[in-house]
């Protein structure tokens, strides 16, 4: 007797039908009610902190000047070592990453 291995088994087919019926009968909220709830939550958040919160902290950064063996790439604006110089054109230097 030949067996069709592509055919869905009867027990699997029954469980699929039961799960589909369960999903269809579930009381799922519609899209409009979900959007309405989200909008209400957003409005409530804005009422608590109008305009956001400002933190007055001073950022302290030590600026190190460009060394003699460094250049600033005119394309990516990163400071690179001279060994990464690929091209100098019209007074502008370009690194290997930008020219490669």
N, CA, C and O atoms as a Tinker XYZ file with bonds, in Angstrom:
   400  protein
     1  N      0.834000   -1.161000    0.000000    73     2
     2  CA     0.000000    0.000000    0.000000    64     1     3
     3  C      0.898000    1.251000    0.000000    63     2     4     5
     4  O      1.848000    1.339000    0.778000    81     3
     5  N      0.591000    2.196000   -0.864000    73     3     6
     6  CA     1.380000    3.424000   -0.985000    64     5     7
     7  C      0.957000    4.415000    0.101000    63     6     8     9
     8  O     -0.222000    4.513000    0.442000    81     7
     9  N      1.931000    5.143000    0.635000    73     7    10
    10  CA     1.660000    6.118000    1.679000    64     9    11
    11  C      1.997000    7.509000    1.156000    63    10    12    13
    12  O      3.072000    7.725000    0.596000    81    11
    13  N      1.081000    8.444000    1.341000    73    11    14
    14  CA     1.318000    9.829000    0.943000    64    13    15
    15  C      1.861000   10.584000    2.157000    63    14    16    17
    16  O      1.111000   10.911000    3.077000    81    15
    17  N      3.165000   10.857000    2.154000    73    15    18
    18  CA     3.796000   11.503000    3.297000    64    17    19
    19  C      3.511000   13.003000    3.360000    63    18    20    21
    20  O      3.739000   13.624000    4.398000    81    19
    21  N      3.016000   13.599000    2.269000    73    19    22
    22  CA     2.691000   15.019000    2.258000    64    21    23
    23  C      1.318000   15.311000    2.847000    63    22    24    25
    24  O      1.013000   16.467000    3.142000    81    23
    25  N      0.498000   14.310000    3.021000    73    23    26
    26  CA    -0.854000   14.500000    3.546000    64    25    27
    27  C     -0.780000   14.793000    5.049000    63    26    28    29
    28  O      0.011000   14.192000    5.776000    81    27
    29  N     -1.617000   15.724000    5.491000    73    27    30
    30  CA    -1.648000   16.095000    6.897000    64    29    31
    31  C     -2.304000   14.977000    7.688000    63    30    32    33
    32  O     -3.363000   14.472000    7.316000    81    31
    33  N     -1.649000   14.591000    8.804000    73    31    34
    34  CA    -2.208000   13.535000    9.644000    64    33    35
    35  C     -3.518000   14.012000   10.253000    63    34    36    37
    36  O     -3.699000   15.212000   10.460000    81    35
    37  N     -4.414000   13.113000   10.536000    73    35    38
    38  CA    -5.736000   13.473000   11.034000    64    37    39
    39  C     -5.666000   14.125000   12.421000    63    38    40    41
    40  O     -6.411000   15.069000   12.683000    81    39
    41  N     -4.796000   13.646000   13.308000    73    39    42
    42  CA    -4.708000   14.239000   14.643000    64    41    43
    43  C     -4.145000   15.663000   14.595000    63    42    44    45
    44  O     -4.553000   16.518000   15.382000    81    43
    45  N     -3.223000   15.915000   13.687000    73    43    46
    46  CA    -2.664000   17.258000   13.530000    64    45    47
    47  C     -3.718000   18.182000   12.941000    63    46    48    49
    48  O     -3.839000   19.330000   13.368000    81    47
    49  N     -4.479000   17.700000   11.971000    73    47    50
    50  CA    -5.512000   18.505000   11.335000    64    49    51
    51  C     -6.586000   18.912000   12.343000    63    50    52    53
    52  O     -7.056000   20.050000   12.326000    81    51
    53  N     -6.975000   17.985000   13.220000    73    51    54
    54  CA    -7.991000   18.285000   14.241000    64    53    55
    55  C     -7.477000   19.330000   15.227000    63    54    56    57
    56  O     -8.221000   20.234000   15.607000    81    55
    57  N     -6.225000   19.219000   15.643000    73    55    58
    58  CA    -5.682000   20.184000   16.601000    64    57    59
    59  C     -5.552000   21.570000   15.971000    63    58    60    61
    60  O     -5.725000   22.581000   16.652000    81    59
    61  N     -5.247000   21.618000   14.668000    73    59    62
    62  CA    -5.178000   22.904000   13.981000    64    61    63
    63  C     -6.551000   23.555000   13.919000    63    62    64    65
    64  O     -6.672000   24.765000   14.109000    81    63
    65  N     -7.586000   22.767000   13.654000    73    63    66
    66  CA    -8.943000   23.303000   13.583000    64    65    67
    67  C     -9.399000   23.807000   14.946000    63    66    68    69
    68  O    -10.044000   24.852000   15.037000    81    67
    69  N     -9.065000   23.065000   16.017000    73    67    70
    70  CA    -9.449000   23.487000   17.361000    64    69    71
    71  C     -8.746000   24.789000   17.753000    63    70    72    73
    72  O     -9.361000   25.673000   18.350000    81    71
    73  N     -7.465000   24.905000   17.420000    73    71    74
    74  CA    -6.739000   26.122000   17.782000    64    73    75
    75  C     -7.251000   27.315000   16.983000    63    74    76    77
    76  O     -7.310000   28.427000   17.508000    81    75
    77  N     -7.625000   27.098000   15.713000    73    75    78
    78  CA    -8.174000   28.176000   14.911000    64    77    79
    79  C     -9.511000   28.634000   15.466000    63    78    80    81
    80  O     -9.787000   29.832000   15.527000    81    79
    81  N    -10.341000   27.683000   15.871000    73    79    82
    82  CA   -11.636000   28.023000   16.453000    64    81    83
    83  C    -11.449000   28.773000   17.778000    63    82    84    85
    84  O    -12.206000   29.696000   18.080000    81    83
    85  N    -10.457000   28.383000   18.557000    73    83    86
    86  CA   -10.193000   29.059000   19.827000    64    85    87
    87  C     -9.755000   30.506000   19.589000    63    86    88    89
    88  O    -10.171000   31.409000   20.315000    81    87
    89  N     -8.920000   30.724000   18.576000    73    87    90
    90  CA    -8.481000   32.079000   18.262000    64    89    91
    91  C     -9.632000   32.948000   17.763000    63    90    92    93
    92  O     -9.728000   34.128000   18.102000    81    91
    93  N    -10.505000   32.345000   16.952000    73    91    94
    94  CA   -11.623000   33.112000   16.420000    64    93    95
    95  C    -12.629000   33.471000   17.501000    63    94    96    97
    96  O    -13.260000   34.525000   17.431000    81    95
    97  N    -12.788000   32.615000   18.492000    73    95    98
    98  CA   -13.767000   32.876000   19.536000    64    97    99
    99  C    -13.213000   33.726000   20.680000    63    98   100   101
   100  O    -13.970000   34.169000   21.544000    81    99
   101  N    -11.906000   33.954000   20.691000    73    99   102
   102  CA   -11.296000   34.757000   21.760000    64   101   103
   103  C    -11.746000   36.209000   21.637000    63   102   104   105
   104  O    -11.983000   36.702000   20.534000    81   103
   105  N    -11.859000   36.879000   22.758000    73   103   106
   106  CA   -12.262000   38.279000   22.776000    64   105   107
   107  C    -11.030000   39.164000   22.640000    63   106   108   109
   108  O    -10.521000   39.692000   23.629000    81   107
   109  N    -10.562000   39.320000   21.422000    73   107   110
   110  CA    -9.400000   40.160000   21.163000    64   109   111
   111  C     -9.844000   41.600000   20.942000    63   110   112   113
   112  O    -10.868000   41.830000   20.298000    81   111
   113  N     -9.101000   42.575000   21.461000    73   111   114
   114  CA    -9.477000   43.970000   21.253000    64   113   115
   115  C     -9.261000   44.369000   19.800000    63   114   116   117
   116  O     -8.360000   43.855000   19.137000    81   115
   117  N    -10.084000   45.280000   19.309000    73   115   118
   118  CA    -9.903000   45.745000   17.941000    64   117   119
   119  C     -8.802000   46.810000   17.904000    63   118   120   121
   120  O     -8.390000   47.330000   18.941000    81   119
   121  N     -8.345000   47.119000   16.718000    73   119   122
   122  CA    -7.206000   48.021000   16.553000    64   121   123
   123  C     -7.507000   49.421000   17.070000    63   122   124   125
   124  O     -6.626000   50.069000   17.636000    81   123
   125  N     -8.738000   49.903000   16.887000    73   123   126
   126  CA    -9.075000   51.263000   17.319000    64   125   127
   127  C     -8.988000   51.413000   18.832000    63   126   128   129
   128  O     -8.516000   52.435000   19.330000    81   127
   129  N     -9.441000   50.398000   19.563000    73   127   130
   130  CA    -9.392000   50.512000   21.024000    64   129   131
   131  C     -7.954000   50.487000   21.531000    63   130   132   133
   132  O     -7.622000   51.165000   22.503000    81   131
   133  N     -7.104000   49.706000   20.869000    73   131   134
   134  CA    -5.697000   49.654000   21.276000    64   133   135
   135  C     -5.036000   51.003000   21.025000    63   134   136   137
   136  O     -4.306000   51.496000   21.885000    81   135
   137  N     -5.276000   51.610000   19.869000    73   135   138
   138  CA    -4.691000   52.915000   19.551000    64   137   139
   139  C     -5.206000   53.966000   20.525000    63   138   140   141
   140  O     -4.437000   54.815000   20.975000    81   139
   141  N     -6.481000   53.924000   20.855000    73   139   142
   142  CA    -7.066000   54.875000   21.787000    64   141   143
   143  C     -6.408000   54.753000   23.160000    63   142   144   145
   144  O     -6.103000   55.766000   23.790000    81   143
   145  N     -6.188000   53.534000   23.624000    73   143   146
   146  CA    -5.538000   53.322000   24.922000    64   145   147
   147  C     -4.105000   53.851000   24.919000    63   146   148   149
   148  O     -3.660000   54.454000   25.895000    81   147
   149  N     -3.385000   53.624000   23.820000    73   147   150
   150  CA    -2.008000   54.107000   23.731000    64   149   151
   151  C     -1.960000   55.629000   23.716000    63   150   152   153
   152  O     -1.096000   56.233000   24.352000    81   151
   153  N     -2.892000   56.252000   22.990000    73   151   154
   154  CA    -2.946000   57.717000   22.958000    64   153   155
   155  C     -3.244000   58.285000   24.340000    63   154   156   157
   156  O     -2.656000   59.292000   24.736000    81   155
   157  N     -4.144000   57.654000   25.072000    73   155   158
   158  CA    -4.464000   58.113000   26.420000    64   157   159
   159  C     -3.261000   57.990000   27.345000    63   158   160   161
   160  O     -3.018000   58.867000   28.174000    81   159
   161  N     -2.511000   56.907000   27.202000    73   159   162
   162  CA    -1.324000   56.713000   28.035000    64   161   163
   163  C     -0.265000   57.769000   27.716000    63   162   164   165
   164  O      0.393000   58.282000   28.620000    81   163
   165  N     -0.100000   58.094000   26.426000    73   163   166
   166  CA     0.864000   59.122000   26.039000    64   165   167
   167  C      0.458000   60.481000   26.587000    63   166   168   169
   168  O      1.306000   61.239000   27.060000    81   167
   169  N     -0.815000   60.791000   26.528000    73   167   170
   170  CA    -1.298000   62.073000   27.049000    64   169   171
   171  C     -1.065000   62.159000   28.549000    63   170   172   173
   172  O     -0.742000   63.230000   29.063000    81   171
   173  N     -1.223000   61.056000   29.251000    73   171   174
   174  CA    -0.989000   61.033000   30.689000    64   173   175
   175  C      0.480000   61.252000   31.007000    63   174   176   177
   176  O      0.811000   61.957000   31.960000    81   175
   177  N      1.369000   60.650000   30.214000    73   175   178
   178  CA     2.808000   60.828000   30.423000    64   177   179
   179  C      3.212000   62.285000   30.219000    63   178   180   181
   180  O      4.038000   62.808000   30.967000    81   179
   181  N      2.637000   62.943000   29.212000    73   179   182
   182  CA     2.980000   64.338000   28.956000    64   181   183
   183  C      2.499000   65.241000   30.082000    63   182   184   185
   184  O      3.131000   66.256000   30.372000    81   183
   185  N      1.389000   64.884000   30.721000    73   183   186
   186  CA     0.851000   65.707000   31.787000    64   185   187
   187  C      1.734000   65.654000   33.029000    63   186   188   189
   188  O      1.784000   66.614000   33.798000    81   187
   189  N      2.419000   64.551000   33.223000    73   187   190
   190  CA     3.257000   64.405000   34.415000    64   189   191
   191  C      4.506000   65.283000   34.306000    63   190   192   193
   192  O      4.850000   66.000000   35.246000    81   191
   193  N      5.178000   65.223000   33.165000    73   191   194
   194  CA     6.421000   65.966000   32.989000    64   193   195
   195  C      6.293000   66.833000   31.739000    63   194   196   197
   196  O      6.712000   66.415000   30.660000    81   195
   197  N      5.726000   68.021000   31.863000    73   195   198
   198  CA     5.589000   68.861000   30.671000    64   197   199
   199  C      6.938000   69.403000   30.221000    63   198   200   201
   200  O      7.682000   69.987000   31.009000    81   199
   201  N      7.240000   69.202000   28.952000    73   199   202
   202  CA     8.481000   69.750000   28.409000    64   201   203
   203  C      9.712000   68.926000   28.698000    63   202   204   205
   204  O     10.799000   69.296000   28.254000    81   203
   205  N      9.602000   67.851000   29.404000    73   203   206
   206  CA    10.744000   67.017000   29.702000    64   205   207
   207  C     11.512000   67.481000   30.920000    63   206   208   209
   208  O     11.154000   68.474000   31.553000    81   207
   209  N     12.558000   66.768000   31.240000    73   207   210
   210  CA    13.352000   67.068000   32.428000    64   209   211
   211  C     14.737000   67.538000   31.994000    63   210   212   213
   212  O     15.375000   66.914000   31.146000    81   211
   213  N     15.190000   68.623000   32.572000    73   211   214
   214  CA    16.504000   69.148000   32.258000    64   213   215
   215  C     17.464000   68.844000   33.400000    63   214   216   217
   216  O     17.148000   69.054000   34.571000    81   215
   217  N     18.622000   68.354000   33.044000    73   215   218
   218  CA    19.644000   68.058000   34.034000    64   217   219
   219  C     20.773000   69.049000   33.817000    63   218   220   221
   220  O     21.317000   69.153000   32.718000    81   219
   221  N     21.114000   69.762000   34.853000    73   219   222
   222  CA    22.172000   70.768000   34.711000    64   221   223
   223  C     23.478000   70.191000   35.241000    63   222   224   225
   224  O     23.859000   70.405000   36.392000    81   223
   225  N     24.151000   69.452000   34.362000    73   223   226
   226  CA    25.467000   68.914000   34.690000    64   225   227
   227  C     26.461000   69.486000   33.697000    63   226   228   229
   228  O     26.164000   69.623000   32.510000    81   227
   229  N     27.622000   69.813000   34.183000    73   227   230
   230  CA    28.651000   70.342000   33.312000    64   229   231
   231  C     29.540000   69.195000   32.850000    63   230   232   233
   232  O     30.035000   68.411000   33.659000    81   231
   233  N     29.730000   69.111000   31.552000    73   231   234
   234  CA    30.561000   68.067000   30.979000    64   233   235
   235  C     31.990000   68.585000   30.861000    63   234   236   237
   236  O     32.240000   69.606000   30.221000    81   235
   237  N     32.914000   67.879000   31.477000    73   235   238
   238  CA    34.311000   68.293000   31.463000    64   237   239
   239  C     35.075000   67.345000   30.544000    63   238   240   241
   240  O     35.136000   66.138000   30.782000    81   239
   241  N     35.663000   67.920000   29.480000    73   239   242
   242  CA    36.396000   67.127000   28.501000    64   241   243
   243  C     37.765000   67.754000   28.307000    63   242   244   245
   244  O     37.891000   68.968000   28.146000    81   243
   245  N     38.775000   66.921000   28.325000    73   243   246
   246  CA    40.134000   67.412000   28.085000    64   245   247
   247  C     40.398000   67.352000   26.581000    63   246   248   249
   248  O     40.321000   66.277000   25.985000    81   247
   249  N     40.703000   68.478000   25.969000    73   247   250
   250  CA    40.956000   68.554000   24.533000    64   249   251
   251  C     42.454000   68.450000   24.304000    63   250   252   253
   252  O     43.237000   69.230000   24.847000    81   251
   253  N     42.841000   67.476000   23.491000    73   251   254
   254  CA    44.253000   67.267000   23.176000    64   253   255
   255  C     44.476000   67.768000   21.748000    63   254   256   257
   256  O     43.774000   67.333000   20.835000    81   255
   257  N     45.440000   68.676000   21.535000    73   255   258
   258  CA    45.673000   69.194000   20.185000    64   257   259
   259  C     46.230000   68.110000   19.259000    63   258   260   261
   260  O     46.845000   67.138000   19.698000    81   259
   261  N     45.988000   68.318000   17.959000    73   259   262
   262  CA    46.445000   67.364000   16.956000    64   261   263
   263  C     47.967000   67.312000   16.941000    63   262   264   265
   264  O     48.628000   68.351000   16.937000    81   263
   265  N     48.524000   66.099000   16.933000    73   263   266
   266  CA    49.979000   65.923000   16.946000    64   265   267
   267  C     50.549000   66.142000   15.539000    63   266   268   269
   268  O     49.808000   66.222000   14.559000    81   267
   269  N     51.877000   66.237000   15.464000    73   267   270
   270  CA    52.554000   66.465000   14.182000    64   269   271
   271  C     52.370000   65.288000   13.223000    63   270   272   273
   272  O     52.347000   65.478000   12.007000    81   271
   273  N     52.240000   64.066000   13.767000    73   271   274
   274  CA    52.114000   62.891000   12.905000    64   273   275
   275  C     50.655000   62.477000   12.686000    63   274   276   277
   276  O     50.382000   61.317000   12.380000    81   275
   277  N     49.720000   63.415000   12.840000    73   275   278
   278  CA    48.302000   63.138000   12.652000    64   277   279
   279  C     47.709000   64.096000   11.617000    63   278   280   281
   280  O     48.256000   65.168000   11.357000    81   279
   281  N     46.588000   63.690000   11.036000    73   279   282
   282  CA    45.867000   64.544000   10.108000    64   281   283
   283  C     44.378000   64.307000   10.302000    63   282   284   285
   284  O     43.978000   63.282000   10.854000    81   283
   285  N     43.561000   65.240000    9.856000    73   283   286
   286  CA    42.110000   65.097000    9.927000    64   285   287
   287  C     41.595000   64.795000    8.528000    63   286   288   289
   288  O     41.817000   65.568000    7.596000    81   287
   289  N     40.911000   63.672000    8.387000    73   287   290
   290  CA    40.371000   63.264000    7.092000    64   289   291
   291  C     39.268000   64.248000    6.693000    63   290   292   293
   292  O     38.401000   64.579000    7.502000    81   291
   293  N     39.308000   64.703000    5.461000    73   291   294
   294  CA    38.324000   65.677000    4.974000    64   293   295
   295  C     36.975000   65.018000    4.661000    63   294   296   297
   296  O     35.978000   65.714000    4.470000    81   295
   297  N     36.940000   63.691000    4.606000    73   295   298
   298  CA    35.693000   62.986000    4.304000    64   297   299
   299  C     34.963000   62.549000    5.570000    63   298   300   301
   300  O     33.778000   62.847000    5.726000    81   299
   301  N     35.644000   61.847000    6.477000    73   299   302
   302  CA    34.993000   61.338000    7.693000    64   301   303
   303  C     35.271000   62.216000    8.918000    63   302   304   305
   304  O     34.668000   62.012000    9.971000    81   303
   305  N     36.180000   63.192000    8.789000    73   303   306
   306  CA    36.515000   64.161000    9.840000    64   305   307
   307  C     37.080000   63.508000   11.100000    63   306   308   309
   308  O     36.940000   64.053000   12.195000    81   307
   309  N     37.710000   62.357000   10.953000    73   307   310
   310  CA    38.381000   61.704000   12.069000    64   309   311
   311  C     39.861000   62.050000   12.040000    63   310   312   313
   312  O     40.451000   62.213000   10.972000    81   311
   313  N     40.452000   62.160000   13.214000    73   311   314
   314  CA    41.884000   62.393000   13.307000    64   313   315
   315  C     42.577000   61.049000   13.181000    63   314   316   317
   316  O     42.315000   60.126000   13.953000    81   315
   317  N     43.464000   60.948000   12.201000    73   315   318
   318  CA    44.144000   59.689000   11.899000    64   317   319
   319  C     45.659000   59.881000   11.977000    63   318   320   321
   320  O     46.164000   61.003000   11.929000    81   319
   321  N     46.364000   58.762000   12.097000    73   319   322
   322  CA    47.825000   58.774000   12.066000    64   321   323
   323  C     48.265000   58.910000   10.608000    63   322   324   325
   324  O     47.555000   58.476000    9.701000    81   323
   325  N     49.425000   59.504000   10.384000    73   323   326
   326  CA    49.933000   59.732000    9.021000    64   325   327
   327  C     50.082000   58.433000    8.225000    63   326   328   329
   328  O     50.078000   58.467000    6.994000    81   327
   329  N     50.211000   57.296000    8.900000    73   327   330
   330  CA    50.344000   56.026000    8.186000    64   329   331
   331  C     49.033000   55.634000    7.497000    63   330   332   333
   332  O     49.031000   54.749000    6.642000    81   331
   333  N     47.919000   56.281000    7.857000    73   331   334
   334  CA    46.631000   55.978000    7.240000    64   333   335
   335  C     46.257000   56.985000    6.156000    63   334   336   337
   336  O     45.126000   56.981000    5.671000    81   335
   337  N     47.188000   57.835000    5.779000    73   335   338
   338  CA    46.951000   58.816000    4.732000    64   337   339
   339  C     46.950000   58.123000    3.375000    63   338   340   341
   340  O     47.917000   57.448000    3.021000    81   339
   341  N     45.879000   58.283000    2.618000    73   339   342
   342  CA    45.775000   57.652000    1.311000    64   341   343
   343  C     45.961000   58.658000    0.188000    63   342   344   345
   344  O     46.569000   58.339000   -0.833000    81   343
   345  N     45.437000   59.892000    0.367000    73   343   346
   346  CA    45.458000   60.857000   -0.718000    64   345   347
   347  C     45.429000   62.273000   -0.156000    63   346   348   349
   348  O     44.709000   62.565000    0.799000    81   347
   349  N     46.226000   63.144000   -0.766000    73   347   350
   350  CA    46.150000   64.569000   -0.453000    64   349   351
   351  C     45.834000   65.278000   -1.758000    63   350   352   353
   352  O     46.599000   65.215000   -2.720000    81   351
   353  N     44.674000   65.963000   -1.773000    73   351   354
   354  CA    44.223000   66.592000   -3.000000    64   353   355
   355  C     43.666000   67.972000   -2.674000    63   354   356   357
   356  O     42.797000   68.095000   -1.810000    81   355
   357  N     44.144000   69.000000   -3.340000    73   355   358
   358  CA    43.700000   70.386000   -3.139000    64   357   359
   359  C     43.816000   70.818000   -1.687000    63   358   360   361
   360  O     42.969000   71.560000   -1.190000    81   359
   361  N     44.855000   70.362000   -1.003000    73   359   362
   362  CA    45.073000   70.748000    0.378000    64   361   363
   363  C     44.236000   69.971000    1.385000    63   362   364   365
   364  O     44.281000   70.261000    2.581000    81   363
   365  N     43.479000   68.995000    0.920000    73   363   366
   366  CA    42.663000   68.171000    1.801000    64   365   367
   367  C     43.241000   66.755000    1.873000    63   366   368   369
   368  O     43.644000   66.188000    0.857000    81   367
   369  N     43.275000   66.195000    3.079000    73   367   370
   370  CA    43.817000   64.848000    3.274000    64   369   371
   371  C     42.656000   63.856000    3.430000    63   370   372   373
   372  O     41.635000   64.166000    4.044000    81   371
   373  N     42.835000   62.667000    2.864000    73   371   374
   374  CA    41.823000   61.605000    2.941000    64   373   375
   375  C     42.467000   60.334000    3.457000    63   374   376   377
   376  O     43.582000   59.992000    3.062000    81   375
   377  N     41.759000   59.622000    4.353000    73   375   378
   378  CA    42.308000   58.416000    4.946000    64   377   379
   379  C     42.084000   57.204000    4.050000    63   378   380   381
   380  O     41.368000   57.281000    3.051000    81   379
   381  N     42.697000   56.098000    4.412000    73   379   382
   382  CA    42.633000   54.856000    3.648000    64   381   383
   383  C     41.186000   54.318000    3.629000    63   382   384   385
   384  O     40.744000   53.788000    2.610000    81   383
   385  N     40.463000   54.448000    4.723000    73   383   386
   386  CA    39.088000   53.940000    4.790000    64   385   387
   387  C     38.172000   54.677000    3.822000    63   386   388   389
   388  O     37.325000   54.052000    3.183000    81   387
   389  N     38.323000   55.974000    3.705000    73   387   390
   390  CA    37.443000   56.755000    2.839000    64   389   391
   391  C     37.832000   56.617000    1.361000    63   390   392   393
   392  O     36.969000   56.717000    0.488000    81   391
   393  N     39.074000   56.397000    1.080000    73   391   394
   394  CA    39.522000   56.271000   -0.313000    64   393   395
   395  C     39.530000   54.827000   -0.773000    63   394   396   397
   396  O     39.630000   54.568000   -1.972000    81   395
   397  N     39.428000   53.875000    0.151000    73   395   398
   398  CA    39.505000   52.459000   -0.204000    64   397   399
   399  C     38.198000   51.937000   -0.534000    63   398   400
   400  O     38.069000   50.756000   -0.859000    81   399
